[in-house]
Amino acid sequence: MSIPTPPSLTDGIADAVGFVGGALAGFWLGQWLGMDIFAPGYGNQSLVGIVLVGLGGGLGLHAARRWKSSRRSDASRD
């Protein structure tokens, strides 16, 4: 049985970069589609823009964690 390793600083930085990068990608996609999350009120376009930012952040975080786990499995094979 393997002992789980505690999270390191690089894990946190990778998670943060993935989340922020994905959220920015969602934000810019929303801007490109004409959905301003900073528009006054909570209209349909604002809400869809907010959802895009949230989905982008979640997908970016997921991609960062998959990248970290693939790097760990590659290192263990060497």
PDB file of N, CA and C in Angstrom:
ATOM      1  N   MET A   1       0.844  -1.162   0.000  1.00  0.00           N
ATOM      2  CA  MET A   1       0.000   0.000   0.000  1.00  0.00           C
ATOM      3  C   MET A   1       0.896   1.233   0.000  1.00  0.00           C
ATOM      4  N   SER A   2       0.568   2.208  -0.839  1.00  0.00           N
ATOM      5  CA  SER A   2       1.394   3.408  -0.913  1.00  0.00           C
ATOM      6  C   SER A   2       0.891   4.467   0.064  1.00  0.00           C
ATOM      7  N   ILE A   3       1.818   5.251   0.545  1.00  0.00           N
ATOM      8  CA  ILE A   3       1.498   6.331   1.473  1.00  0.00           C
ATOM      9  C   ILE A   3       1.176   7.575   0.647  1.00  0.00           C
ATOM     10  N   PRO A   4       0.022   8.215   0.901  1.00  0.00           N
ATOM     11  CA  PRO A   4      -0.315   9.406   0.113  1.00  0.00           C
ATOM     12  C   PRO A   4       0.637  10.549   0.430  1.00  0.00           C
ATOM     13  N   THR A   5       1.019  11.281  -0.599  1.00  0.00           N
ATOM     14  CA  THR A   5       1.920  12.411  -0.404  1.00  0.00           C
ATOM     15  C   THR A   5       1.112  13.659  -0.096  1.00  0.00           C
ATOM     16  N   PRO A   6       1.609  14.489   0.795  1.00  0.00           N
ATOM     17  CA  PRO A   6       0.886  15.721   1.112  1.00  0.00           C
ATOM     18  C   PRO A   6       0.966  16.705  -0.060  1.00  0.00           C
ATOM     19  N   PRO A   7      -0.014  17.572  -0.189  1.00  0.00           N
ATOM     20  CA  PRO A   7       0.026  18.541  -1.279  1.00  0.00           C
ATOM     21  C   PRO A   7       1.231  19.471  -1.139  1.00  0.00           C
ATOM     22  N   SER A   8       1.824  19.798  -2.260  1.00  0.00           N
ATOM     23  CA  SER A   8       2.991  20.669  -2.232  1.00  0.00           C
ATOM     24  C   SER A   8       2.641  22.034  -2.807  1.00  0.00           C
ATOM     25  N   LEU A   9       3.605  22.925  -2.745  1.00  0.00           N
ATOM     26  CA  LEU A   9       3.406  24.266  -3.285  1.00  0.00           C
ATOM     27  C   LEU A   9       3.170  24.213  -4.789  1.00  0.00           C
ATOM     28  N   THR A  10       3.855  23.325  -5.489  1.00  0.00           N
ATOM     29  CA  THR A  10       3.660  23.230  -6.934  1.00  0.00           C
ATOM     30  C   THR A  10       2.252  22.737  -7.274  1.00  0.00           C
ATOM     31  N   ASP A  11       1.673  21.895  -6.429  1.00  0.00           N
ATOM     32  CA  ASP A  11       0.291  21.467  -6.654  1.00  0.00           C
ATOM     33  C   ASP A  11      -0.657  22.663  -6.572  1.00  0.00           C
ATOM     34  N   GLY A  12      -0.475  23.477  -5.566  1.00  0.00           N
ATOM     35  CA  GLY A  12      -1.327  24.654  -5.401  1.00  0.00           C
ATOM     36  C   GLY A  12      -1.159  25.656  -6.521  1.00  0.00           C
ATOM     37  N   ILE A  13       0.076  25.866  -6.951  1.00  0.00           N
ATOM     38  CA  ILE A  13       0.320  26.811  -8.035  1.00  0.00           C
ATOM     39  C   ILE A  13      -0.281  26.292  -9.338  1.00  0.00           C
ATOM     40  N   ALA A  14      -0.131  25.001  -9.600  1.00  0.00           N
ATOM     41  CA  ALA A  14      -0.712  24.424 -10.817  1.00  0.00           C
ATOM     42  C   ALA A  14      -2.237  24.537 -10.801  1.00  0.00           C
ATOM     43  N   ASP A  15      -2.857  24.279  -9.649  1.00  0.00           N
ATOM     44  CA  ASP A  15      -4.307  24.428  -9.536  1.00  0.00           C
ATOM     45  C   ASP A  15      -4.737  25.870  -9.783  1.00  0.00           C
ATOM     46  N   ALA A  16      -4.012  26.809  -9.199  1.00  0.00           N
ATOM     47  CA  ALA A  16      -4.364  28.219  -9.351  1.00  0.00           C
ATOM     48  C   ALA A  16      -4.214  28.677 -10.804  1.00  0.00           C
ATOM     49  N   VAL A  17      -3.127  28.276 -11.442  1.00  0.00           N
ATOM     50  CA  VAL A  17      -2.919  28.665 -12.840  1.00  0.00           C
ATOM     51  C   VAL A  17      -3.990  28.047 -13.733  1.00  0.00           C
ATOM     52  N   GLY A  18      -4.329  26.795 -13.497  1.00  0.00           N
ATOM     53  CA  GLY A  18      -5.371  26.153 -14.291  1.00  0.00           C
ATOM     54  C   GLY A  18      -6.721  26.818 -14.104  1.00  0.00           C
ATOM     55  N   PHE A  19      -7.081  27.137 -12.860  1.00  0.00           N
ATOM     56  CA  PHE A  19      -8.370  27.765 -12.590  1.00  0.00           C
ATOM     57  C   PHE A  19      -8.451  29.167 -13.196  1.00  0.00           C
ATOM     58  N   VAL A  20      -7.436  29.977 -12.942  1.00  0.00           N
ATOM     59  CA  VAL A  20      -7.465  31.355 -13.443  1.00  0.00           C
ATOM     60  C   VAL A  20      -7.403  31.369 -14.971  1.00  0.00           C
ATOM     61  N   GLY A  21      -6.556  30.508 -15.552  1.00  0.00           N
ATOM     62  CA  GLY A  21      -6.480  30.445 -17.009  1.00  0.00           C
ATOM     63  C   GLY A  21      -7.798  30.021 -17.627  1.00  0.00           C
ATOM     64  N   GLY A  22      -8.454  29.027 -17.041  1.00  0.00           N
ATOM     65  CA  GLY A  22      -9.748  28.591 -17.553  1.00  0.00           C
ATOM     66  C   GLY A  22     -10.829  29.640 -17.377  1.00  0.00           C
ATOM     67  N   ALA A  23     -10.821  30.325 -16.235  1.00  0.00           N
ATOM     68  CA  ALA A  23     -11.805  31.381 -16.010  1.00  0.00           C
ATOM     69  C   ALA A  23     -11.608  32.527 -16.988  1.00  0.00           C
ATOM     70  N   LEU A  24     -10.357  32.881 -17.258  1.00  0.00           N
ATOM     71  CA  LEU A  24     -10.098  33.935 -18.244  1.00  0.00           C
ATOM     72  C   LEU A  24     -10.520  33.504 -19.644  1.00  0.00           C
ATOM     73  N   ALA A  25     -10.297  32.237 -19.965  1.00  0.00           N
ATOM     74  CA  ALA A  25     -10.734  31.739 -21.273  1.00  0.00           C
ATOM     75  C   ALA A  25     -12.259  31.804 -21.385  1.00  0.00           C
ATOM     76  N   GLY A  26     -12.964  31.439 -20.323  1.00  0.00           N
ATOM     77  CA  GLY A  26     -14.424  31.541 -20.317  1.00  0.00           C
ATOM     78  C   GLY A  26     -14.891  32.979 -20.406  1.00  0.00           C
ATOM     79  N   PHE A  27     -14.188  33.875 -19.718  1.00  0.00           N
ATOM     80  CA  PHE A  27     -14.536  35.291 -19.770  1.00  0.00           C
ATOM     81  C   PHE A  27     -14.370  35.843 -21.182  1.00  0.00           C
ATOM     82  N   TRP A  28     -13.237  35.537 -21.807  1.00  0.00           N
ATOM     83  CA  TRP A  28     -12.997  36.062 -23.152  1.00  0.00           C
ATOM     84  C   TRP A  28     -13.913  35.420 -24.182  1.00  0.00           C
ATOM     85  N   LEU A  29     -14.286  34.168 -23.988  1.00  0.00           N
ATOM     86  CA  LEU A  29     -15.271  33.550 -24.874  1.00  0.00           C
ATOM     87  C   LEU A  29     -16.608  34.266 -24.745  1.00  0.00           C
ATOM     88  N   GLY A  30     -17.004  34.574 -23.519  1.00  0.00           N
ATOM     89  CA  GLY A  30     -18.241  35.320 -23.301  1.00  0.00           C
ATOM     90  C   GLY A  30     -18.184  36.707 -23.904  1.00  0.00           C
ATOM     91  N   GLN A  31     -17.050  37.381 -23.782  1.00  0.00           N
ATOM     92  CA  GLN A  31     -16.898  38.701 -24.391  1.00  0.00           C
ATOM     93  C   GLN A  31     -17.008  38.609 -25.908  1.00  0.00           C
ATOM     94  N   TRP A  32     -16.401  37.576 -26.473  1.00  0.00           N
ATOM     95  CA  TRP A  32     -16.434  37.390 -27.915  1.00  0.00           C
ATOM     96  C   TRP A  32     -17.861  37.126 -28.403  1.00  0.00           C
ATOM     97  N   LEU A  33     -18.636  36.424 -27.585  1.00  0.00           N
ATOM     98  CA  LEU A  33     -20.026  36.133 -27.930  1.00  0.00           C
ATOM     99  C   LEU A  33     -20.967  37.282 -27.557  1.00  0.00           C
ATOM    100  N   GLY A  34     -20.449  38.344 -26.944  1.00  0.00           N
ATOM    101  CA  GLY A  34     -21.264  39.503 -26.585  1.00  0.00           C
ATOM    102  C   GLY A  34     -21.971  39.380 -25.251  1.00  0.00           C
ATOM    103  N   MET A  35     -21.436  38.589 -24.337  1.00  0.00           N
ATOM    104  CA  MET A  35     -22.052  38.393 -23.023  1.00  0.00           C
ATOM    105  C   MET A  35     -21.174  39.017 -21.957  1.00  0.00           C
ATOM    106  N   ASP A  36     -21.549  40.227 -21.538  1.00  0.00           N
ATOM    107  CA  ASP A  36     -20.759  40.990 -20.577  1.00  0.00           C
ATOM    108  C   ASP A  36     -21.200  40.658 -19.159  1.00  0.00           C
ATOM    109  N   ILE A  37     -20.286  40.087 -18.370  1.00  0.00           N
ATOM    110  CA  ILE A  37     -20.649  39.718 -16.997  1.00  0.00           C
ATOM    111  C   ILE A  37     -20.749  40.945 -16.094  1.00  0.00           C
ATOM    112  N   PHE A  38     -20.231  42.073 -16.548  1.00  0.00           N
ATOM    113  CA  PHE A  38     -20.257  43.290 -15.740  1.00  0.00           C
ATOM    114  C   PHE A  38     -21.363  44.246 -16.168  1.00  0.00           C
ATOM    115  N   ALA A  39     -22.301  43.794 -16.986  1.00  0.00           N
ATOM    116  CA  ALA A  39     -23.419  44.638 -17.409  1.00  0.00           C
ATOM    117  C   ALA A  39     -24.319  44.919 -16.207  1.00  0.00           C
ATOM    118  N   PRO A  40     -24.951  46.083 -16.180  1.00  0.00           N
ATOM    119  CA  PRO A  40     -25.844  46.380 -15.051  1.00  0.00           C
ATOM    120  C   PRO A  40     -27.033  45.418 -15.019  1.00  0.00           C
ATOM    121  N   GLY A  41     -27.383  44.989 -13.845  1.00  0.00           N
ATOM    122  CA  GLY A  41     -28.489  44.042 -13.684  1.00  0.00           C
ATOM    123  C   GLY A  41     -28.037  42.627 -13.979  1.00  0.00           C
ATOM    124  N   TYR A  42     -28.936  41.707 -13.795  1.00  0.00           N
ATOM    125  CA  TYR A  42     -28.647  40.297 -14.053  1.00  0.00           C
ATOM    126  C   TYR A  42     -29.551  39.808 -15.184  1.00  0.00           C
ATOM    127  N   GLY A  43     -29.246  40.260 -16.387  1.00  0.00           N
ATOM    128  CA  GLY A  43     -29.981  39.792 -17.548  1.00  0.00           C
ATOM    129  C   GLY A  43     -29.500  38.419 -17.970  1.00  0.00           C
ATOM    130  N   ASN A  44     -30.156  37.862 -18.963  1.00  0.00           N
ATOM    131  CA  ASN A  44     -29.796  36.529 -19.438  1.00  0.00           C
ATOM    132  C   ASN A  44     -28.361  36.482 -19.948  1.00  0.00           C
ATOM    133  N   GLN A  45     -27.934  37.508 -20.671  1.00  0.00           N
ATOM    134  CA  GLN A  45     -26.571  37.510 -21.205  1.00  0.00           C
ATOM    135  C   GLN A  45     -25.541  37.577 -20.088  1.00  0.00           C
ATOM    136  N   SER A  46     -25.810  38.347 -19.049  1.00  0.00           N
ATOM    137  CA  SER A  46     -24.884  38.402 -17.910  1.00  0.00           C
ATOM    138  C   SER A  46     -24.777  37.045 -17.219  1.00  0.00           C
ATOM    139  N   LEU A  47     -25.915  36.400 -17.031  1.00  0.00           N
ATOM    140  CA  LEU A  47     -25.908  35.106 -16.352  1.00  0.00           C
ATOM    141  C   LEU A  47     -25.189  34.042 -17.178  1.00  0.00           C
ATOM    142  N   VAL A  48     -25.384  34.042 -18.488  1.00  0.00           N
ATOM    143  CA  VAL A  48     -24.682  33.087 -19.336  1.00  0.00           C
ATOM    144  C   VAL A  48     -23.181  33.363 -19.303  1.00  0.00           C
ATOM    145  N   GLY A  49     -22.795  34.646 -19.287  1.00  0.00           N
ATOM    146  CA  GLY A  49     -21.381  34.992 -19.178  1.00  0.00           C
ATOM    147  C   GLY A  49     -20.773  34.514 -17.871  1.00  0.00           C
ATOM    148  N   ILE A  50     -21.512  34.649 -16.773  1.00  0.00           N
ATOM    149  CA  ILE A  50     -21.035  34.179 -15.472  1.00  0.00           C
ATOM    150  C   ILE A  50     -20.886  32.657 -15.472  1.00  0.00           C
ATOM    151  N   VAL A  51     -21.824  31.967 -16.094  1.00  0.00           N
ATOM    152  CA  VAL A  51     -21.744  30.507 -16.192  1.00  0.00           C
ATOM    153  C   VAL A  51     -20.518  30.098 -17.011  1.00  0.00           C
ATOM    154  N   LEU A  52     -20.233  30.825 -18.096  1.00  0.00           N
ATOM    155  CA  LEU A  52     -19.052  30.516 -18.908  1.00  0.00           C
ATOM    156  C   LEU A  52     -17.765  30.682 -18.105  1.00  0.00           C
ATOM    157  N   VAL A  53     -17.696  31.715 -17.281  1.00  0.00           N
ATOM    158  CA  VAL A  53     -16.513  31.913 -16.439  1.00  0.00           C
ATOM    159  C   VAL A  53     -16.373  30.770 -15.440  1.00  0.00           C
ATOM    160  N   GLY A  54     -17.476  30.365 -14.833  1.00  0.00           N
ATOM    161  CA  GLY A  54     -17.427  29.258 -13.882  1.00  0.00           C
ATOM    162  C   GLY A  54     -17.045  27.939 -14.533  1.00  0.00           C
ATOM    163  N   LEU A  55     -17.629  27.657 -15.687  1.00  0.00           N
ATOM    164  CA  LEU A  55     -17.274  26.425 -16.405  1.00  0.00           C
ATOM    165  C   LEU A  55     -15.819  26.445 -16.853  1.00  0.00           C
ATOM    166  N   GLY A  56     -15.364  27.593 -17.328  1.00  0.00           N
ATOM    167  CA  GLY A  56     -13.967  27.695 -17.745  1.00  0.00           C
ATOM    168  C   GLY A  56     -13.025  27.462 -16.584  1.00  0.00           C
ATOM    169  N   GLY A  57     -13.325  28.039 -15.430  1.00  0.00           N
ATOM    170  CA  GLY A  57     -12.482  27.830 -14.248  1.00  0.00           C
ATOM    171  C   GLY A  57     -12.462  26.378 -13.813  1.00  0.00           C
ATOM    172  N   GLY A  58     -13.623  25.737 -13.821  1.00  0.00           N
ATOM    173  CA  GLY A  58     -13.679  24.326 -13.440  1.00  0.00           C
ATOM    174  C   GLY A  58     -12.943  23.427 -14.413  1.00  0.00           C
ATOM    175  N   LEU A  59     -13.109  23.691 -15.715  1.00  0.00           N
ATOM    176  CA  LEU A  59     -12.410  22.889 -16.716  1.00  0.00           C
ATOM    177  C   LEU A  59     -10.901  23.120 -16.666  1.00  0.00           C
ATOM    178  N   GLY A  60     -10.492  24.362 -16.404  1.00  0.00           N
ATOM    179  CA  GLY A  60      -9.062  24.652 -16.277  1.00  0.00           C
ATOM    180  C   GLY A  60      -8.454  23.944 -15.079  1.00  0.00           C
ATOM    181  N   LEU A  61      -9.171  23.936 -13.971  1.00  0.00           N
ATOM    182  CA  LEU A  61      -8.696  23.230 -12.773  1.00  0.00           C
ATOM    183  C   LEU A  61      -8.609  21.731 -13.036  1.00  0.00           C
ATOM    184  N   HIS A  62      -9.612  21.186 -13.693  1.00  0.00           N
ATOM    185  CA  HIS A  62      -9.602  19.754 -14.022  1.00  0.00           C
ATOM    186  C   HIS A  62      -8.428  19.423 -14.939  1.00  0.00           C
ATOM    187  N   ALA A  63      -8.179  20.265 -15.926  1.00  0.00           N
ATOM    188  CA  ALA A  63      -7.056  20.029 -16.848  1.00  0.00           C
ATOM    189  C   ALA A  63      -5.725  20.099 -16.111  1.00  0.00           C
ATOM    190  N   ALA A  64      -5.588  21.037 -15.175  1.00  0.00           N
ATOM    191  CA  ALA A  64      -4.342  21.155 -14.410  1.00  0.00           C
ATOM    192  C   ALA A  64      -4.117  19.911 -13.551  1.00  0.00           C
ATOM    193  N   ARG A  65      -5.170  19.401 -12.944  1.00  0.00           N
ATOM    194  CA  ARG A  65      -5.025  18.203 -12.103  1.00  0.00           C
ATOM    195  C   ARG A  65      -4.717  16.966 -12.934  1.00  0.00           C
ATOM    196  N   ARG A  66      -5.306  16.849 -14.122  1.00  0.00           N
ATOM    197  CA  ARG A  66      -4.975  15.724 -15.006  1.00  0.00           C
ATOM    198  C   ARG A  66      -3.525  15.820 -15.455  1.00  0.00           C
ATOM    199  N   TRP A  67      -3.065  17.037 -15.750  1.00  0.00           N
ATOM    200  CA  TRP A  67      -1.675  17.233 -16.165  1.00  0.00           C
ATOM    201  C   TRP A  67      -0.726  16.832 -15.040  1.00  0.00           C
ATOM    202  N   LYS A  68      -1.059  17.227 -13.794  1.00  0.00           N
ATOM    203  CA  LYS A  68      -0.210  16.863 -12.660  1.00  0.00           C
ATOM    204  C   LYS A  68      -0.164  15.355 -12.461  1.00  0.00           C
ATOM    205  N   SER A  69      -1.316  14.692 -12.560  1.00  0.00           N
ATOM    206  CA  SER A  69      -1.322  13.248 -12.342  1.00  0.00           C
ATOM    207  C   SER A  69      -0.590  12.516 -13.464  1.00  0.00           C
ATOM    208  N   SER A  70      -0.654  13.026 -14.686  1.00  0.00           N
ATOM    209  CA  SER A  70       0.088  12.375 -15.772  1.00  0.00           C
ATOM    210  C   SER A  70       1.591  12.567 -15.588  1.00  0.00           C
ATOM    211  N   ARG A  71       2.006  13.701 -15.073  1.00  0.00           N
ATOM    212  CA  ARG A  71       3.432  13.926 -14.825  1.00  0.00           C
ATOM    213  C   ARG A  71       3.923  13.026 -13.689  1.00  0.00           C
ATOM    214  N   ARG A  72       3.079  12.809 -12.688  1.00  0.00           N
ATOM    215  CA  ARG A  72       3.467  11.930 -11.584  1.00  0.00           C
ATOM    216  C   ARG A  72       3.605  10.489 -12.061  1.00  0.00           C
ATOM    217  N   SER A  73       2.661  10.043 -12.906  1.00  0.00           N
ATOM    218  CA  SER A  73       2.727   8.653 -13.371  1.00  0.00           C
ATOM    219  C   SER A  73       3.903   8.467 -14.325  1.00  0.00           C
ATOM    220  N   ASP A  74       4.259   9.491 -15.107  1.00  0.00           N
ATOM    221  CA  ASP A  74       5.435   9.407 -15.977  1.00  0.00           C
ATOM    222  C   ASP A  74       6.716   9.324 -15.151  1.00  0.00           C
ATOM    223  N   ALA A  75       6.772  10.081 -14.054  1.00  0.00           N
ATOM    224  CA  ALA A  75       7.962  10.076 -13.196  1.00  0.00           C
ATOM    225  C   ALA A  75       8.106   8.728 -12.473  1.00  0.00           C
ATOM    226  N   SER A  76       6.994   8.107 -12.136  1.00  0.00           N
ATOM    227  CA  SER A  76       7.084   6.828 -11.416  1.00  0.00           C
ATOM    228  C   SER A  76       7.501   5.690 -12.351  1.00  0.00           C
ATOM    229  N   ARG A  77       7.305   5.858 -13.652  1.00  0.00           N
ATOM    230  CA  ARG A  77       7.712   4.818 -14.600  1.00  0.00           C
ATOM    231  C   ARG A  77       9.222   4.817 -14.837  1.00  0.00           C
ATOM    232  N   ASP A  78       9.848   5.981 -14.660  1.00  0.00           N
ATOM    233  CA  ASP A  78      11.304   6.079 -14.917  1.00  0.00           C
ATOM    234  C   ASP A  78      12.137   5.345 -13.903  1.00  0.00           C
TER     235      ASP A  78
END
